[in-house]
Coordinates of C-alpha atoms in Angstrom, one line a residue:
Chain A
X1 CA 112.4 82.2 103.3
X2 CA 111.7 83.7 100.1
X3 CA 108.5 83.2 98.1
X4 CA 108.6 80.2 95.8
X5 CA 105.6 81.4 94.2
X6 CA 104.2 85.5 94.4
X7 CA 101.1 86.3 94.1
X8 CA 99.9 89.2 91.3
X9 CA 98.0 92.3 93.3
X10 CA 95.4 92.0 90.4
X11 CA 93.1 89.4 89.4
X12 CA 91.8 88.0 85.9
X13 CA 88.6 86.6 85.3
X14 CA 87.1 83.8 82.7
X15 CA 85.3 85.5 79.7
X16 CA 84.4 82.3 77.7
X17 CA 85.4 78.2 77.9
X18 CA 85.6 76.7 74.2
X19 CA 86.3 73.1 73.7
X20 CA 86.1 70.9 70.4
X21 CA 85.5 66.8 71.0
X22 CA 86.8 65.9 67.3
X23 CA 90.2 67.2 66.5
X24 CA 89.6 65.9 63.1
X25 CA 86.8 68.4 62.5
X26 CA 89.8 71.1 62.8
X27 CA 91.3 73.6 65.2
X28 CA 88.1 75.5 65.6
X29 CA 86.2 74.8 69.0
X30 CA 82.5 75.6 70.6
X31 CA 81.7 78.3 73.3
X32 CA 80.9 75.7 77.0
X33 CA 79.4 77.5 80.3
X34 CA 81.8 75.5 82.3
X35 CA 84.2 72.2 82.1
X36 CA 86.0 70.2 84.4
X37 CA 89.7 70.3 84.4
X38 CA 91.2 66.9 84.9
X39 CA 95.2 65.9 84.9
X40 CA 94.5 64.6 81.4
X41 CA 93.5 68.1 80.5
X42 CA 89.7 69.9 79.9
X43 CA 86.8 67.4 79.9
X44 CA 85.3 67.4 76.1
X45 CA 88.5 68.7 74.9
X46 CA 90.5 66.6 71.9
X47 CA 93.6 68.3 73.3
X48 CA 93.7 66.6 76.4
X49 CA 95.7 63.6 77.6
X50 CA 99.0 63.1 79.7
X51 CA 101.1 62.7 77.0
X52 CA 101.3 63.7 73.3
X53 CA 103.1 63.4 70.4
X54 CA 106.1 65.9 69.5
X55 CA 105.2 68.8 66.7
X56 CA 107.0 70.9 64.8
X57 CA 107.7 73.3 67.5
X58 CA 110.1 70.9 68.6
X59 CA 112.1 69.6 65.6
X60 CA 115.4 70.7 67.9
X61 CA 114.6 68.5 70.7
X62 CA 112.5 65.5 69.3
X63 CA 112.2 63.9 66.5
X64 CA 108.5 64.5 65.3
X65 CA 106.3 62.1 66.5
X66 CA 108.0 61.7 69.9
X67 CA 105.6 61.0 72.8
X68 CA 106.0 63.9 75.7
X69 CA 104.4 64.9 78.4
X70 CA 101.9 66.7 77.3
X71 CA 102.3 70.5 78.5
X72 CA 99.9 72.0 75.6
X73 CA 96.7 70.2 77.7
X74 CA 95.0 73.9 77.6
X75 CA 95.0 76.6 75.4
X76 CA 94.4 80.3 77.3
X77 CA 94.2 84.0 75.3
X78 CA 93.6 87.2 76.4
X79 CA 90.7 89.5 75.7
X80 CA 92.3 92.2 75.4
X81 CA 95.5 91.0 73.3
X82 CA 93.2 89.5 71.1
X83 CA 91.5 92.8 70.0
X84 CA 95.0 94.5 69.5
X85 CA 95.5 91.4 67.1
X86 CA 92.2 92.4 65.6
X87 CA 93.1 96.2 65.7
X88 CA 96.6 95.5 63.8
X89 CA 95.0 93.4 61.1
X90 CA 92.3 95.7 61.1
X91 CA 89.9 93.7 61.0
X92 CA 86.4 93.9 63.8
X93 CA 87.5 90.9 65.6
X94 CA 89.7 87.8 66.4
X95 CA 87.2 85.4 67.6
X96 CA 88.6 82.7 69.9
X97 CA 87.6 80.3 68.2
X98 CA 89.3 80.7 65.1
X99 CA 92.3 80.3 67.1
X100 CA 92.0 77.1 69.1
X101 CA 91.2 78.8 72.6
X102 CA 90.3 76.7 75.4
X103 CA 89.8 79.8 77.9
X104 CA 89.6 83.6 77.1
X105 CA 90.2 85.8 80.1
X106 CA 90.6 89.2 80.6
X107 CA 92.3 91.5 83.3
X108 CA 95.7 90.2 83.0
X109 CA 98.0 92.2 81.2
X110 CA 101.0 90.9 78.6
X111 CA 99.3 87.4 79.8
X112 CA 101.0 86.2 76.4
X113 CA 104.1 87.1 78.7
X114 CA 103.3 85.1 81.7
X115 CA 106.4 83.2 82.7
X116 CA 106.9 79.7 82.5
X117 CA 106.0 78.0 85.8
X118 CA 103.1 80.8 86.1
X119 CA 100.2 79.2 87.7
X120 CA 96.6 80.5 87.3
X121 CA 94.5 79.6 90.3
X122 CA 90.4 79.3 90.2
X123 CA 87.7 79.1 92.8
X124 CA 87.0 76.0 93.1
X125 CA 90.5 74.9 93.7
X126 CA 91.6 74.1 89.9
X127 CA 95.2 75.2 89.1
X128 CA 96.6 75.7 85.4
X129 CA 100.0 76.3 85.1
X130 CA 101.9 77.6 82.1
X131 CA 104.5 76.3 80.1
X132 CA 104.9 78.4 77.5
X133 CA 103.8 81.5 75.3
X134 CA 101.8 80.2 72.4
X135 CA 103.6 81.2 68.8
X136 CA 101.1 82.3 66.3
X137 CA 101.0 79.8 63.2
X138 CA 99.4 79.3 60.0
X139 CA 96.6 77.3 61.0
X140 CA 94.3 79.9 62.8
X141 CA 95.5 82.4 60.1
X142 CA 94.2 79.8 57.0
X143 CA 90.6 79.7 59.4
X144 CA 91.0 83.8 59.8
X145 CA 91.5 84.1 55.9
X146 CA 87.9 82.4 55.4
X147 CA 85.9 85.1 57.1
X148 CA 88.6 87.9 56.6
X149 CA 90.7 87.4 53.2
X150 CA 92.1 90.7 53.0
X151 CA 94.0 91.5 56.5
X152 CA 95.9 94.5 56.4
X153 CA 98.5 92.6 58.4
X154 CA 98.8 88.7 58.3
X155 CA 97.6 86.7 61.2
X156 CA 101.2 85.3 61.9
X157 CA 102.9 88.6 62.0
X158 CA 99.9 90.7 64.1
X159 CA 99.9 87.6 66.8
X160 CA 103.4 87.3 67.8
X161 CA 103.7 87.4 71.6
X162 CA 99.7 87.8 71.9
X163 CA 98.6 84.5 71.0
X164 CA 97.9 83.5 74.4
X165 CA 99.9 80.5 76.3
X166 CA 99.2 76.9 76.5
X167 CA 99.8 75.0 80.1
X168 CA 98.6 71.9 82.0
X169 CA 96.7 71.0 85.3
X170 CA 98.0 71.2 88.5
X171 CA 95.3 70.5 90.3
X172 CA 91.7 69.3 89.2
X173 CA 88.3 71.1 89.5
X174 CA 85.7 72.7 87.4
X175 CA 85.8 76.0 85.9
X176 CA 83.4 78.3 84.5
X177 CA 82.5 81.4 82.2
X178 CA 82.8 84.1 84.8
X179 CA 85.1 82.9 87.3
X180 CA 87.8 85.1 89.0
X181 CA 91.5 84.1 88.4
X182 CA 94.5 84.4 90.4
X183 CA 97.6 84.2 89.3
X184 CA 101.2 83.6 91.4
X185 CA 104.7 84.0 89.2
X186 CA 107.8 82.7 90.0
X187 CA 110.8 84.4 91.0
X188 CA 111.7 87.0 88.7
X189 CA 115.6 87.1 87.5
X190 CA 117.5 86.8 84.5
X191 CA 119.6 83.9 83.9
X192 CA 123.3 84.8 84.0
X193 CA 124.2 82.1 81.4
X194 CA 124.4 81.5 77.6
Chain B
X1 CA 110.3 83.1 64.3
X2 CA 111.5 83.6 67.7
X3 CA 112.8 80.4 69.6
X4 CA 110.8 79.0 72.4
X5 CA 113.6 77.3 73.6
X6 CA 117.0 78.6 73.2
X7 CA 120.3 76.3 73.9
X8 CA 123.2 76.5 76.0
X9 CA 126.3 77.2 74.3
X10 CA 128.0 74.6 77.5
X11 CA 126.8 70.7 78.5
X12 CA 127.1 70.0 81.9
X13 CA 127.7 66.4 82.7
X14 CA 125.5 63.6 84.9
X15 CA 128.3 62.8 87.9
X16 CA 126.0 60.7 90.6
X17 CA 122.4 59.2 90.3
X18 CA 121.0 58.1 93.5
X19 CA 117.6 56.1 94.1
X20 CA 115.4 55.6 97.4
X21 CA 113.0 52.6 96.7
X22 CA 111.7 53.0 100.3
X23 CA 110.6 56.9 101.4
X24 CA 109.8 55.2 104.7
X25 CA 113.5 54.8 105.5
X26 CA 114.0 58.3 105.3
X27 CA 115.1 61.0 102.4
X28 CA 118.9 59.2 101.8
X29 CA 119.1 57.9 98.8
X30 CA 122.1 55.3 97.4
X31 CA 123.7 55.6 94.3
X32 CA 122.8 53.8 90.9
X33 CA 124.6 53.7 87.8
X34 CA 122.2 54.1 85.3
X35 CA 118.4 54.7 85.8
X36 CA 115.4 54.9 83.4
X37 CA 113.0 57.7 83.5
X38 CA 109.5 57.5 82.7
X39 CA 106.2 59.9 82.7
X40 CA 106.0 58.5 86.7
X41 CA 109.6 59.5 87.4
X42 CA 112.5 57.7 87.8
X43 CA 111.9 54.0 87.9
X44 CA 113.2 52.6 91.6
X45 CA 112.6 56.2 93.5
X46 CA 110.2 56.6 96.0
X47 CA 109.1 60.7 94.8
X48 CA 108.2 59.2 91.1
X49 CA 104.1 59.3 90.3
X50 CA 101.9 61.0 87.9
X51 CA 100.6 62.8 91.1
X52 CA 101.1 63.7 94.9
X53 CA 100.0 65.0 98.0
X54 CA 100.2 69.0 98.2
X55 CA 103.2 69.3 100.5
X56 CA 104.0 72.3 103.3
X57 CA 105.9 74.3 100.6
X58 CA 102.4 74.7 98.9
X59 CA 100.0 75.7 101.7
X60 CA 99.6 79.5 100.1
X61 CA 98.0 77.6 97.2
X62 CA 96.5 74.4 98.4
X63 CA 95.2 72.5 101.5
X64 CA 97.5 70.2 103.0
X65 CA 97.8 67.0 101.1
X66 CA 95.3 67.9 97.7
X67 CA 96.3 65.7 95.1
X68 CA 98.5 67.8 92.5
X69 CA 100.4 66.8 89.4
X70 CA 103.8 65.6 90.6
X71 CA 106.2 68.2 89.1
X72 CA 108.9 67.2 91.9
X73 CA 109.0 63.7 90.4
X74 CA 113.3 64.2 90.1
X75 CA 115.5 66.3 92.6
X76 CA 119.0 67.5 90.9
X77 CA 121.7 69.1 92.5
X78 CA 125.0 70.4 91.7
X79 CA 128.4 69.7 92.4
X80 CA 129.9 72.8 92.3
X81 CA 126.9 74.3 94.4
X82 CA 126.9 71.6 97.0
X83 CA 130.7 72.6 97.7
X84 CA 129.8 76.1 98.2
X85 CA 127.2 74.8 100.8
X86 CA 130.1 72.4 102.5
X87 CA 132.3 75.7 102.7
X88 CA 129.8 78.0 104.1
X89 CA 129.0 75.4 106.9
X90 CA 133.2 74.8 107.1
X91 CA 132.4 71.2 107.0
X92 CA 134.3 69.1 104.5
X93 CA 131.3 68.1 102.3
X94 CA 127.9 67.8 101.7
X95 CA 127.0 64.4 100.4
X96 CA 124.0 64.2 97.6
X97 CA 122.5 61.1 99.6
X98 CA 122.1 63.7 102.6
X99 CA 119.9 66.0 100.6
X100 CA 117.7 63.6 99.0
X101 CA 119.2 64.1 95.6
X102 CA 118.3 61.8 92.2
X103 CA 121.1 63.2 89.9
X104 CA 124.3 65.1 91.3
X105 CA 125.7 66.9 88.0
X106 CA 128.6 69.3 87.2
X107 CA 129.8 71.7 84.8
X108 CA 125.7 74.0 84.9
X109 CA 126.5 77.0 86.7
X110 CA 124.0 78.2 88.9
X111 CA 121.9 75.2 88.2
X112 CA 119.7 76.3 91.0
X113 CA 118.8 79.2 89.2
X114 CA 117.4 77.8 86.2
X115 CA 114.4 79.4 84.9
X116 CA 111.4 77.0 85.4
X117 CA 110.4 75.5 82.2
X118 CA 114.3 74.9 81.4
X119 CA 115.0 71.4 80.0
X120 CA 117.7 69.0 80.3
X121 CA 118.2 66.5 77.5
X122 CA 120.1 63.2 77.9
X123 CA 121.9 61.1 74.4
X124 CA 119.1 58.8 75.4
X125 CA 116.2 61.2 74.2
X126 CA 115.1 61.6 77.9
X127 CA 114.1 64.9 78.7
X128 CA 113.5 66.6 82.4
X129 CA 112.4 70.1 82.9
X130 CA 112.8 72.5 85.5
X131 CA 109.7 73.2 87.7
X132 CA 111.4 75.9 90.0
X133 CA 114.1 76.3 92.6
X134 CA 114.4 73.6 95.4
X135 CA 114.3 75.4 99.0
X136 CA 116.6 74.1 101.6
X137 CA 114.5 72.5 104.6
X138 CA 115.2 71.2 108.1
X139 CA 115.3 67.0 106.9
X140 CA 118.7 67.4 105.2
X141 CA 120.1 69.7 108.0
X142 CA 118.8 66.8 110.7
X143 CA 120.8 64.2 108.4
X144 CA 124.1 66.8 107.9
X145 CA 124.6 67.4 112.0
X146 CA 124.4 63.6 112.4
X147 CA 128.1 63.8 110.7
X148 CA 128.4 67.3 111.4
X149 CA 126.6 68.3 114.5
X150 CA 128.1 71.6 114.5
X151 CA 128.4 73.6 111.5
X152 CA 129.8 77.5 111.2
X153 CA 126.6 78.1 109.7
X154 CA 122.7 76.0 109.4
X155 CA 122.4 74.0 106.4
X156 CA 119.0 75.6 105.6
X157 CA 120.9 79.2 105.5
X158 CA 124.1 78.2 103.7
X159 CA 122.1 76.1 101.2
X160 CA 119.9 79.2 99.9
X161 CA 119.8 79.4 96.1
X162 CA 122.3 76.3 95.7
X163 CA 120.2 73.4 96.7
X164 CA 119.4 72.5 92.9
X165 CA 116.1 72.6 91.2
X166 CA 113.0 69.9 91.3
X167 CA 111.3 68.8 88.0
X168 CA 109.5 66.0 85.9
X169 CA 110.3 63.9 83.1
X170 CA 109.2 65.1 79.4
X171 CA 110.3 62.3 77.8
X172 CA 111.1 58.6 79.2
X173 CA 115.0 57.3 78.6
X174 CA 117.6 55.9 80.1
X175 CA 120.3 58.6 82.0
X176 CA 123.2 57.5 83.2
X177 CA 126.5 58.6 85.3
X178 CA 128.5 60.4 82.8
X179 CA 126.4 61.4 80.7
X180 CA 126.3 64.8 78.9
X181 CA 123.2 67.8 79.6
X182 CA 122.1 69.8 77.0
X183 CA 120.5 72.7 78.8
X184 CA 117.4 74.2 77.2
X185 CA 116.0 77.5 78.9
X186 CA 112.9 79.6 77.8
X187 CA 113.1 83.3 76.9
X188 CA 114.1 85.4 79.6
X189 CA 112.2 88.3 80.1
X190 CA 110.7 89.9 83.2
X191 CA 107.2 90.4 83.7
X192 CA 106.3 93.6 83.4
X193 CA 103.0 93.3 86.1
X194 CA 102.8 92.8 89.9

């Protein structure tokens, strides 16, 4: 019987956990050495819960405001894109806290690409799995703008498909700085439909 | 900006919902005209819950009955795929109450194929999405050879890539038969990585 899930030959491995209490106090978030990972979403976290309320990402299907499932529990970027968002803005760096990070990892490549229903897998048994990329908006460009006013390119523009993905817990268990990752995809084909 | 979500240009249609209050009794389920959906599933069926116990299709991931979110909270199946099955096996049909189905619909083709992450969006609001692919198993073919004991061919091979897709509710409503779908899939793109 085929594979429902495959895993990836490579693995990735937690750089840095960031998580902000207040949500009023703005997008920016605080480096932690390790969180637990609950189905409401990252202890300490303000993004957390099961549900939340529709945002402008999803004026076509809800009217704003809507409560949904909440499948933005976690927000994960990559190392690596992150410096070739830094590099095209030329600029020294794209901290990940300027841009709402819960996780920074590093060894998997295109993880901004990571297909929906991707699930990333950690030691001690805690599962993420990935709804979506993450879109670049104006938000971490305005908090960017504050220590870099003069980007060659804008924030919005140089992050498009490298902003990371956000995703939800599968299974709960803590994680920490350092931790290897694996990762299983789902089947890979092309939709024959439009 | 690139859409996260990208439409359908077709509806397909809600023929059959189908409810088992009692997973004791077995995987039949008996039809139901209307049904609402919440965050725990579909009010009245015995798979709803936030969460559930890791299952046999997961054992390359967890072990044996760890508590995971509950992302097979609604089984769907399709009309057009479950006559393809019936063929196959030369038997006249494939009922949805053999196959443990909560919504038989019509008029998605290759509904079984749909990306994970896809959602389907009722008039109410309610909103399901896709977690992946449903794989045929031995239950339903033990329920199909009590009317059919001999087949031309096993349910579990005929029933490959057209036994529907499993997924969890987004957003609570009421669905009922005869409804319209709005299908909603991700980008599609293959990853690059193995």
């Amino acid at each position: 019987m085929p594979e429902l899930l495959t895993k990836l030959s490579f693995e990735g491995k937690v750089d840095q956990l960031l998580a902000n209490p207040d949500r009023g106090s703005g997008l920016e978030k605080g480096a932690v050495s390790k969180a637990y990972f609950r189905f409401s979403g990252m202890e300490g976290d303000c993004h957390g819960g099961l549900t939340r309320a529709s945002d402008s990402r999803m004026l076509k299907q809800y009217k704003r405001g809507t409560e949904v499932r909440n499948s933005r529990q976690v927000s994960i970027l990559s190392r690596e894109e992150l410096a070739e968002v830094a590099a095209r803005m030329a600029i020294p760096a794209v901290k990940p806290e300027w841009v709402g990070a819960n996780m920074l990892v590093s060894g998997i490549p295109d993880l901004t690409l990571l297909p929906p229903g991707s699930r990333l897998q950690f030691p001690s048994g805690a599962m993420l799995v990935v709804d979506a990329e993450n879109h670049p908006c104006r938000y971490p460009a305005e908090i960017i703008a504050r220590h870099h006013p003069d980007p060659a390119v804008g924030f919005v523009k140089a992050a498009m498909h490298k902003r990371g993905v956000v995703g939800w817990v599968e299974a709960e268990g803590l994680i920490s700085s350092g931790d290897r990752i694996t990762v299983w995809i789902p089947p890979q084909r092309i939709f024959a439909h439009k």
